[in-house]
N, CA, C and O atoms as a Tinker XYZ file with bonds, in Angstrom:
   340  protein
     1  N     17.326000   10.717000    4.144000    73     2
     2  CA    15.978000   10.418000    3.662000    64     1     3
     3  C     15.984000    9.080000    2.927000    63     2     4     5
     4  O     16.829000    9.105000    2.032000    81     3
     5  N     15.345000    7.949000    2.997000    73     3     6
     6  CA    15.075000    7.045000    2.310000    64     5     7
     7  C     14.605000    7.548000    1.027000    63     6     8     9
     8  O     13.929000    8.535000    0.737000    81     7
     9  N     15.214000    6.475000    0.219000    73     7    10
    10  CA    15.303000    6.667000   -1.215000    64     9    11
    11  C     14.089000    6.558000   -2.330000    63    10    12    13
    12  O     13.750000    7.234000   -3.302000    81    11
    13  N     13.528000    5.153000   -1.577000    73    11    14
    14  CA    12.129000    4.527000   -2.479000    64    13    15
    15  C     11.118000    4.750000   -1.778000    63    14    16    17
    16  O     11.410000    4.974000   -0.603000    81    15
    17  N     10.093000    4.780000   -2.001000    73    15    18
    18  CA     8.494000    5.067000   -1.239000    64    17    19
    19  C      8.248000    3.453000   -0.594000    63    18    20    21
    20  O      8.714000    2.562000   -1.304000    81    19
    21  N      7.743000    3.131000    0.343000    73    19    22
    22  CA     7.652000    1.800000    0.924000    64    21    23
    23  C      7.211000    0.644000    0.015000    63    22    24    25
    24  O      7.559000   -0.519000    0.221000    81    23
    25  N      6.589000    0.948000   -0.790000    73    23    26
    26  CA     5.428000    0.138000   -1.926000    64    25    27
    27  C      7.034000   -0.266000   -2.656000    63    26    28    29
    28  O      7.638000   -1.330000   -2.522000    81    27
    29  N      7.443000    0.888000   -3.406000    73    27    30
    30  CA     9.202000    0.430000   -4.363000    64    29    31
    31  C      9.276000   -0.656000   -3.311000    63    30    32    33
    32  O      8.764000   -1.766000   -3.457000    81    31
    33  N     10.101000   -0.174000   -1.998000    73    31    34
    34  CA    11.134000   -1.235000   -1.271000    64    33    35
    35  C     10.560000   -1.910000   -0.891000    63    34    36    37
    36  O     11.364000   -2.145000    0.011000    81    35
    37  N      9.570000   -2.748000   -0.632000    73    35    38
    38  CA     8.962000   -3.977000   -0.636000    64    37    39
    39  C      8.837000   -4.849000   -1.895000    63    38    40    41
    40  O      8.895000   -6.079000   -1.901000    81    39
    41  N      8.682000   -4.160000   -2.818000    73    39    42
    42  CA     9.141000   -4.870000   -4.094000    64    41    43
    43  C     10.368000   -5.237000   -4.547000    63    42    44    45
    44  O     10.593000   -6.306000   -5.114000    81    43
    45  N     11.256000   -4.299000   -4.293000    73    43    46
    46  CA    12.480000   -4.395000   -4.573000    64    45    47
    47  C     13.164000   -5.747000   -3.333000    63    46    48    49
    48  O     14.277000   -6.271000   -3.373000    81    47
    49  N     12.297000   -5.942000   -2.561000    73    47    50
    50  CA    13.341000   -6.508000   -1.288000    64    49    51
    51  C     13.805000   -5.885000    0.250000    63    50    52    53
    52  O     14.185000   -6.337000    1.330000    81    51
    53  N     13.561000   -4.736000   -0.283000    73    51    54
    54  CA    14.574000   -4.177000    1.130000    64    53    55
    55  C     13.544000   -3.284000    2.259000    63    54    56    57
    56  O     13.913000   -2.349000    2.970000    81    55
    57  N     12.137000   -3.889000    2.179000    73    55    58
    58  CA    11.457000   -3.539000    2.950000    64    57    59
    59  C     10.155000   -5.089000    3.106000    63    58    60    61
    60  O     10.058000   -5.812000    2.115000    81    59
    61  N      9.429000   -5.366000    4.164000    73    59    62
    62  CA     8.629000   -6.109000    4.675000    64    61    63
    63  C      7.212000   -5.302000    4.941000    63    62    64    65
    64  O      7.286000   -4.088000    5.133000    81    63
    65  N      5.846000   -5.990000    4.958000    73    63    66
    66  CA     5.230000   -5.809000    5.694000    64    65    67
    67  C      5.258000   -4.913000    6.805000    63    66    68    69
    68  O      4.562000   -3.909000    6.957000    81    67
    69  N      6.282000   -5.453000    7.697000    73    67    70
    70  CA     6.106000   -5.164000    8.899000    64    69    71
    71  C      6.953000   -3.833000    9.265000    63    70    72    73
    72  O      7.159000   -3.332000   10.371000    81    71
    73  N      7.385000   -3.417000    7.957000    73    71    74
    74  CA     8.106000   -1.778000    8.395000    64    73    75
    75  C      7.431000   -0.700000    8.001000    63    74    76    77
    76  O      7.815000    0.445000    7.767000    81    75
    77  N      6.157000   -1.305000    7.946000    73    75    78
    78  CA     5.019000    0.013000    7.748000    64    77    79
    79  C      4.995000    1.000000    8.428000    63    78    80    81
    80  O      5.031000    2.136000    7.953000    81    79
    81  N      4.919000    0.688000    9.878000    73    79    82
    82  CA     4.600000    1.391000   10.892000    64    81    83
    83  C      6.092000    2.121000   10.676000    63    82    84    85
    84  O      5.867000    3.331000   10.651000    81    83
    85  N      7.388000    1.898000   10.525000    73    83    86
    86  CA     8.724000    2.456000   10.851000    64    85    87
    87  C      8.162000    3.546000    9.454000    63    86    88    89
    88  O      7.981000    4.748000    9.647000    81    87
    89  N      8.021000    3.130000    8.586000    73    87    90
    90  CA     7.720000    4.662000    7.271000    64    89    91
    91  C      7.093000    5.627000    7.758000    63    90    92    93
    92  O      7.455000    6.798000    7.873000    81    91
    93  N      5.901000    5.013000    8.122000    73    91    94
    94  CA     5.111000    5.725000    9.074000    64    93    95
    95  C      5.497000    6.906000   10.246000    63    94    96    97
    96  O      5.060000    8.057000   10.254000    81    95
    97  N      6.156000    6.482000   10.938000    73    95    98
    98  CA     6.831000    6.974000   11.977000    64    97    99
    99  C      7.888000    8.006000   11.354000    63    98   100   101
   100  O      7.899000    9.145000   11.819000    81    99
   101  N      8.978000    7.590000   10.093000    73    99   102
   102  CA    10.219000    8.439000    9.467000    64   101   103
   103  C      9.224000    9.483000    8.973000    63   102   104   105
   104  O      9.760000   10.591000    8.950000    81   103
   105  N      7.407000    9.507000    8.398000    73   103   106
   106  CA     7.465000   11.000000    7.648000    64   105   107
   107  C      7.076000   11.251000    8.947000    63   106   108   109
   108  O      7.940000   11.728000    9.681000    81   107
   109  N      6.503000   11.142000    9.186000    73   107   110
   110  CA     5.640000   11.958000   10.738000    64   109   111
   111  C      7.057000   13.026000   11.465000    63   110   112   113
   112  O      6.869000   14.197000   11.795000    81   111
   113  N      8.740000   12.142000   11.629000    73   111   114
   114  CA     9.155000   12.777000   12.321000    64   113   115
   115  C     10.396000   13.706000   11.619000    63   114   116   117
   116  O     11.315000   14.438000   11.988000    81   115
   117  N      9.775000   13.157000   10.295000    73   115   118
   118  CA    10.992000   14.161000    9.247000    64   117   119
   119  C      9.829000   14.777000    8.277000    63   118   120   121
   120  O      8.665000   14.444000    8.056000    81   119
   121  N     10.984000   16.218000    7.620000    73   119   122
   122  CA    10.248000   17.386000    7.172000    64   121   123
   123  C     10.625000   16.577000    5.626000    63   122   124   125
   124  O     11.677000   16.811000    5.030000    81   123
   125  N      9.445000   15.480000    5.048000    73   123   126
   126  CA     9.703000   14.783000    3.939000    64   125   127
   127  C      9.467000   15.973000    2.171000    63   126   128   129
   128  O     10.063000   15.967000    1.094000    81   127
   129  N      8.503000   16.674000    2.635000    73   127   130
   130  CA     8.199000   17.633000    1.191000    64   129   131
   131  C      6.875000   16.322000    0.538000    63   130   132   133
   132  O      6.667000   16.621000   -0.638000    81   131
   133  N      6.195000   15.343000    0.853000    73   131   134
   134  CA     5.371000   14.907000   -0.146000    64   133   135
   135  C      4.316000   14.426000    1.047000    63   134   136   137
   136  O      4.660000   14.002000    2.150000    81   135
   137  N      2.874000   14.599000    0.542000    73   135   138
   138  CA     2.201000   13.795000    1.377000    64   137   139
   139  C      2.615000   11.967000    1.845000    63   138   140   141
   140  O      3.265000   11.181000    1.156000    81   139
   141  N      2.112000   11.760000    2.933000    73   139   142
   142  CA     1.550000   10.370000    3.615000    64   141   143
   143  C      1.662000    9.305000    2.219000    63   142   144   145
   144  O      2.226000    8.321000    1.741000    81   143
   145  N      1.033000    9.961000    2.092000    73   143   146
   146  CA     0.357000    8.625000    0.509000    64   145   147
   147  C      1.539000    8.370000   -0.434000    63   146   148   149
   148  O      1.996000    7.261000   -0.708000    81   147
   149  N      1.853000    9.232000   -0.766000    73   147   150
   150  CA     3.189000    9.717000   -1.779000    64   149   151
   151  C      4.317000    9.020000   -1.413000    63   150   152   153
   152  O      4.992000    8.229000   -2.071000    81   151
   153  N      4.472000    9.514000    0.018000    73   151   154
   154  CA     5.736000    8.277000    0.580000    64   153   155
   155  C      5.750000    7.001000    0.556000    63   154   156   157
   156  O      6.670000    6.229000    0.286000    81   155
   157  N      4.148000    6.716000    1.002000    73   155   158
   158  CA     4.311000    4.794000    0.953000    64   157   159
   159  C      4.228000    4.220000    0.091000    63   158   160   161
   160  O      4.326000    2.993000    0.121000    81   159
   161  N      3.912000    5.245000   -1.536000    73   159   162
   162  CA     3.757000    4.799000   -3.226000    64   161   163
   163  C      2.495000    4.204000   -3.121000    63   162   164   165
   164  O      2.251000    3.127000   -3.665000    81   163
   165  N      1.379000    5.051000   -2.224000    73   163   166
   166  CA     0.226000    4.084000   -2.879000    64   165   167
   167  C     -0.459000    4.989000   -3.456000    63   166   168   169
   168  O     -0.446000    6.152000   -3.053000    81   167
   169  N     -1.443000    4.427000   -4.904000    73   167   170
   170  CA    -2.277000    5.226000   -5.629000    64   169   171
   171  C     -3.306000    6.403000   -4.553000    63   170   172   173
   172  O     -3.145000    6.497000   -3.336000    81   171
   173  N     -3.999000    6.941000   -5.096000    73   171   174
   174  CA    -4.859000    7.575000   -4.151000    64   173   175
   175  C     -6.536000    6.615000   -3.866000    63   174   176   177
   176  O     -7.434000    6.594000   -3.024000    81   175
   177  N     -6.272000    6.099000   -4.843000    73   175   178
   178  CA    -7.831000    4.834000   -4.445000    64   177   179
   179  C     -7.141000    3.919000   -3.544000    63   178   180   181
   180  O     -7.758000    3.534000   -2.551000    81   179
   181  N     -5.573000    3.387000   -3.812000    73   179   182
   182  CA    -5.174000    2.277000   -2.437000    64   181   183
   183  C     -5.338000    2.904000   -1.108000    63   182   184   185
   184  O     -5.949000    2.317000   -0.216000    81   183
   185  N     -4.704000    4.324000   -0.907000    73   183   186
   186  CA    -4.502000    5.094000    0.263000    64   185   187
   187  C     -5.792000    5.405000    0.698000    63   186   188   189
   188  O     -5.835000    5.379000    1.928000    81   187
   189  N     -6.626000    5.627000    0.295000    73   187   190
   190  CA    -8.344000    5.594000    0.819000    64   189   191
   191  C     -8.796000    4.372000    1.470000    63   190   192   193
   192  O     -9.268000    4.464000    2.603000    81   191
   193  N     -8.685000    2.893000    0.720000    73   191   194
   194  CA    -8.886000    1.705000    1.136000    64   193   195
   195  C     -8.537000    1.313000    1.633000    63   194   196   197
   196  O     -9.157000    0.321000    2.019000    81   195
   197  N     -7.035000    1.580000    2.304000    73   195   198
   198  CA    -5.966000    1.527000    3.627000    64   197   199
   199  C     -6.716000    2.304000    4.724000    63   198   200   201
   200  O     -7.220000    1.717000    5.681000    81   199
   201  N     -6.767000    3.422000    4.588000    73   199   202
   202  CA    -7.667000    4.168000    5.447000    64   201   203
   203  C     -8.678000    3.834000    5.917000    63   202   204   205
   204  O     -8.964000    4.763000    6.673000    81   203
   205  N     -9.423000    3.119000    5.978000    73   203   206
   206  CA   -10.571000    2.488000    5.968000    64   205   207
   207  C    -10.879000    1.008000    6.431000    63   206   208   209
   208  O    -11.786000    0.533000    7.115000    81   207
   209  N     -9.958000    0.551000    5.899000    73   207   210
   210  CA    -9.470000   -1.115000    6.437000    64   209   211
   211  C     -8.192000   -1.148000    7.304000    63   210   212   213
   212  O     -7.773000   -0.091000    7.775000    81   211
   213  N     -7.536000   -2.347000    7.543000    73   211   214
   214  CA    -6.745000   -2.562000    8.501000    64   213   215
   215  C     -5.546000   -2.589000    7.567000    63   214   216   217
   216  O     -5.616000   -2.490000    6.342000    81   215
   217  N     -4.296000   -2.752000    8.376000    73   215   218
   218  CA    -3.120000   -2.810000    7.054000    64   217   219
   219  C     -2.507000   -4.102000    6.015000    63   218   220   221
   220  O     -1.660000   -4.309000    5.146000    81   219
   221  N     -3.592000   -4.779000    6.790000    73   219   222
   222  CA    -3.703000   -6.313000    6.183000    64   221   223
   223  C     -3.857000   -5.845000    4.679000    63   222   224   225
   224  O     -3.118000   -6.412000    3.874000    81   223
   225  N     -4.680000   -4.930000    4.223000    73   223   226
   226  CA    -4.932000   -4.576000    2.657000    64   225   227
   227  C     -3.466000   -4.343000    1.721000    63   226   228   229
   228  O     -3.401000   -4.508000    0.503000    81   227
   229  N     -2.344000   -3.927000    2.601000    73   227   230
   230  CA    -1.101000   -3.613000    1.830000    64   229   231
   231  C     -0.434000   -5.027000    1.384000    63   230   232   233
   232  O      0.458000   -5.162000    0.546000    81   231
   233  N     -1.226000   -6.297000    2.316000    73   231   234
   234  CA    -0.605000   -7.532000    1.587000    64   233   235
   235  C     -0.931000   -7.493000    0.148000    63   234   236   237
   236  O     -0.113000   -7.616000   -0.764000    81   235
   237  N     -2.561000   -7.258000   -0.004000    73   235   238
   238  CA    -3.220000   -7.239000   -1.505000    64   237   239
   239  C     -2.468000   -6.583000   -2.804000    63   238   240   241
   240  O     -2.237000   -6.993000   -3.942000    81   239
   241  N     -2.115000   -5.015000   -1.885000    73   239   242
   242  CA    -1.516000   -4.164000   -2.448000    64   241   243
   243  C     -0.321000   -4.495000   -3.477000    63   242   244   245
   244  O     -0.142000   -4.162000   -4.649000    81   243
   245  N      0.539000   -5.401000   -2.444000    73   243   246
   246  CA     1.995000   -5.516000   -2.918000    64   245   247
   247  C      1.443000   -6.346000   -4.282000    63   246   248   249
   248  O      1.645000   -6.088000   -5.468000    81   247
   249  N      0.702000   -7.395000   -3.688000    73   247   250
   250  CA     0.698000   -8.391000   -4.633000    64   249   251
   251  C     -0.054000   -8.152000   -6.029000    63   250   252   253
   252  O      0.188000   -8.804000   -7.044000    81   251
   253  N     -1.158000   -6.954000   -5.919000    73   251   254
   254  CA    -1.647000   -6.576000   -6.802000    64   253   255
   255  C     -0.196000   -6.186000   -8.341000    63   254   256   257
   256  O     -0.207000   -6.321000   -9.564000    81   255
   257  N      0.888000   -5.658000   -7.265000    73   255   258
   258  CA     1.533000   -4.070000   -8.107000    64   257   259
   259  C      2.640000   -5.801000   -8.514000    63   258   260   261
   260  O      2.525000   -6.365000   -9.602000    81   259
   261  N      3.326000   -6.178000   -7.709000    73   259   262
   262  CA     4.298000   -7.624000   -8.389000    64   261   263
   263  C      3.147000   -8.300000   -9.567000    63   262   264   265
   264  O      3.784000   -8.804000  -10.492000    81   263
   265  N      2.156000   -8.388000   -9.692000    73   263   266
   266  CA     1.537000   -9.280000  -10.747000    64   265   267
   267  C      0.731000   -8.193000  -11.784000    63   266   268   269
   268  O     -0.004000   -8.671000  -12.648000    81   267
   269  N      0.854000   -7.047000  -11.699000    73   267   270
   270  CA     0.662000   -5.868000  -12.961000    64   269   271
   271  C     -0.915000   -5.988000  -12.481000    63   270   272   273
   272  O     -1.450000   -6.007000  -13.590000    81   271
   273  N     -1.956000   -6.076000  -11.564000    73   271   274
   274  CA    -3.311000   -6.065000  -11.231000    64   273   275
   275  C     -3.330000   -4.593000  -10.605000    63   274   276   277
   276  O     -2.642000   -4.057000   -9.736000    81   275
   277  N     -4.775000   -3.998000  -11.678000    73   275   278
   278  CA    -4.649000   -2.792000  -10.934000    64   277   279
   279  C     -5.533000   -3.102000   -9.464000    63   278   280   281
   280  O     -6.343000   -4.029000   -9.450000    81   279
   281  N     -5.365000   -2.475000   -8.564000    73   279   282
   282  CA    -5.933000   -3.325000   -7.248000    64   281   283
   283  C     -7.669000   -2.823000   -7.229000    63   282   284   285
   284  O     -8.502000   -3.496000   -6.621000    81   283
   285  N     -7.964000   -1.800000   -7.841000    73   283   286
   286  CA    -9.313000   -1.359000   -7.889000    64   285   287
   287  C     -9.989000   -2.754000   -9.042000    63   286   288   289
   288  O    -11.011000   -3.340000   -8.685000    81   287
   289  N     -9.478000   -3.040000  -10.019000    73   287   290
   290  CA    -9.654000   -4.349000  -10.649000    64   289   291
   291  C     -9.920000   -5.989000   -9.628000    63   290   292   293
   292  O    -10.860000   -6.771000   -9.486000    81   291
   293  N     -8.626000   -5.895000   -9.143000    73   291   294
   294  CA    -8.635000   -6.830000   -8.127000    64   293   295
   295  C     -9.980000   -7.004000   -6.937000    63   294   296   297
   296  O    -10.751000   -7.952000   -6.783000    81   295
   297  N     -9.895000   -5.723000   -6.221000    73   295   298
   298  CA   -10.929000   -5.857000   -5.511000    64   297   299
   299  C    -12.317000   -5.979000   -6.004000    63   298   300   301
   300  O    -13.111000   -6.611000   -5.308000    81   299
   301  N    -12.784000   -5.355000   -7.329000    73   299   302
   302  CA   -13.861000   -6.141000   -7.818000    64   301   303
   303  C    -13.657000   -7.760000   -8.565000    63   302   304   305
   304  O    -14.469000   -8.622000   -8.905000    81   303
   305  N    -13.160000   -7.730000   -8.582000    73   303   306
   306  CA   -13.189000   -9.285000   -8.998000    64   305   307
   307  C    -13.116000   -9.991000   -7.621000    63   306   308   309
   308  O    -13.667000  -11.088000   -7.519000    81   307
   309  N    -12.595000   -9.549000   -6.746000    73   307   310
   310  CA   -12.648000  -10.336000   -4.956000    64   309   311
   311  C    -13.584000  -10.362000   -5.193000    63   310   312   313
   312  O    -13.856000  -11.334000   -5.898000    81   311
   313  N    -14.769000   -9.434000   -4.860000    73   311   314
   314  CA   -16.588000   -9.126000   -4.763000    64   313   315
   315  C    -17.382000  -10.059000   -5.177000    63   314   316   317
   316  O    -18.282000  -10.621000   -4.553000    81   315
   317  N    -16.833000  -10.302000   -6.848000    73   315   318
   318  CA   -17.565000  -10.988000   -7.630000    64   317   319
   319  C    -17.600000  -12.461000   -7.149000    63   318   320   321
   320  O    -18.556000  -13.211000   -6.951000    81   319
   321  N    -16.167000  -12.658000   -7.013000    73   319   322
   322  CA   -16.312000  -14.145000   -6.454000    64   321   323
   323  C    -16.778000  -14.511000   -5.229000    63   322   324   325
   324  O    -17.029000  -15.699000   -5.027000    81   323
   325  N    -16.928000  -13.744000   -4.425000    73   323   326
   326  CA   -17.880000  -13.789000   -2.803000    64   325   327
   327  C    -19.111000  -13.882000   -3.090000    63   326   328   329
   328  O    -19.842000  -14.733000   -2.584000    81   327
   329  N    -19.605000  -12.761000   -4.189000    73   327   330
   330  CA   -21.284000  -13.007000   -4.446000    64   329   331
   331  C    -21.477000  -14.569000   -4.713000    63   330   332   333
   332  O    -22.241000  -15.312000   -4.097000    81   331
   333  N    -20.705000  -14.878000   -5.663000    73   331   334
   334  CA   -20.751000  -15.992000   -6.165000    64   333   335
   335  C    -21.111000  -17.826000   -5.475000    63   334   336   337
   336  O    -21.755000  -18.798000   -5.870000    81   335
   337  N    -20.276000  -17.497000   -4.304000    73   335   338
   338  CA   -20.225000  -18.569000   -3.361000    64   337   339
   339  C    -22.013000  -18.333000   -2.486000    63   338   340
   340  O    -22.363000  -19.093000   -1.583000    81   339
């Protein structure tokens, strides 16, 4: 079983972007004990907004959790500055 939830090992280094789909794939085909969400370490407001959008949002994600932004913060302040323009 992998050790860190995908969100950890992308922070830590030892995961990319692009091994979403492979996490993805390890709970689906192993008997993990935690939900979907739980495994990839995202809050339950990120894992909704993933759901919903494309996985382009987990770039936001990472970068939210490396710079201490809670991402529900983040994304209103995105908003604000779109109205703005």
């Amino acid at each position: 079983m992998l050790s860190k939830t995908y969100v950890q090992a992308c922070l830590d280094g030892d995961a990319n972007i692009f091994d979403l789909d492979d996490y993805i794939d390890y709970w689906h085909n192993n008997d993990i004990g935690m939900t979907l969400r739980e495994f990839l370490g995202l809050t339950p407001y990120e894992y909704q907004k993933w759901g919903k959008n494309s996985d382009s949002i987990i770039k936001d994600v990472l970068r939210c959790r490396k710079e201490g932004i809670d991402f529900a913060e983040y994304e209103r302040m995105k908003g604000e500055m779109l109205c703005k323009d």
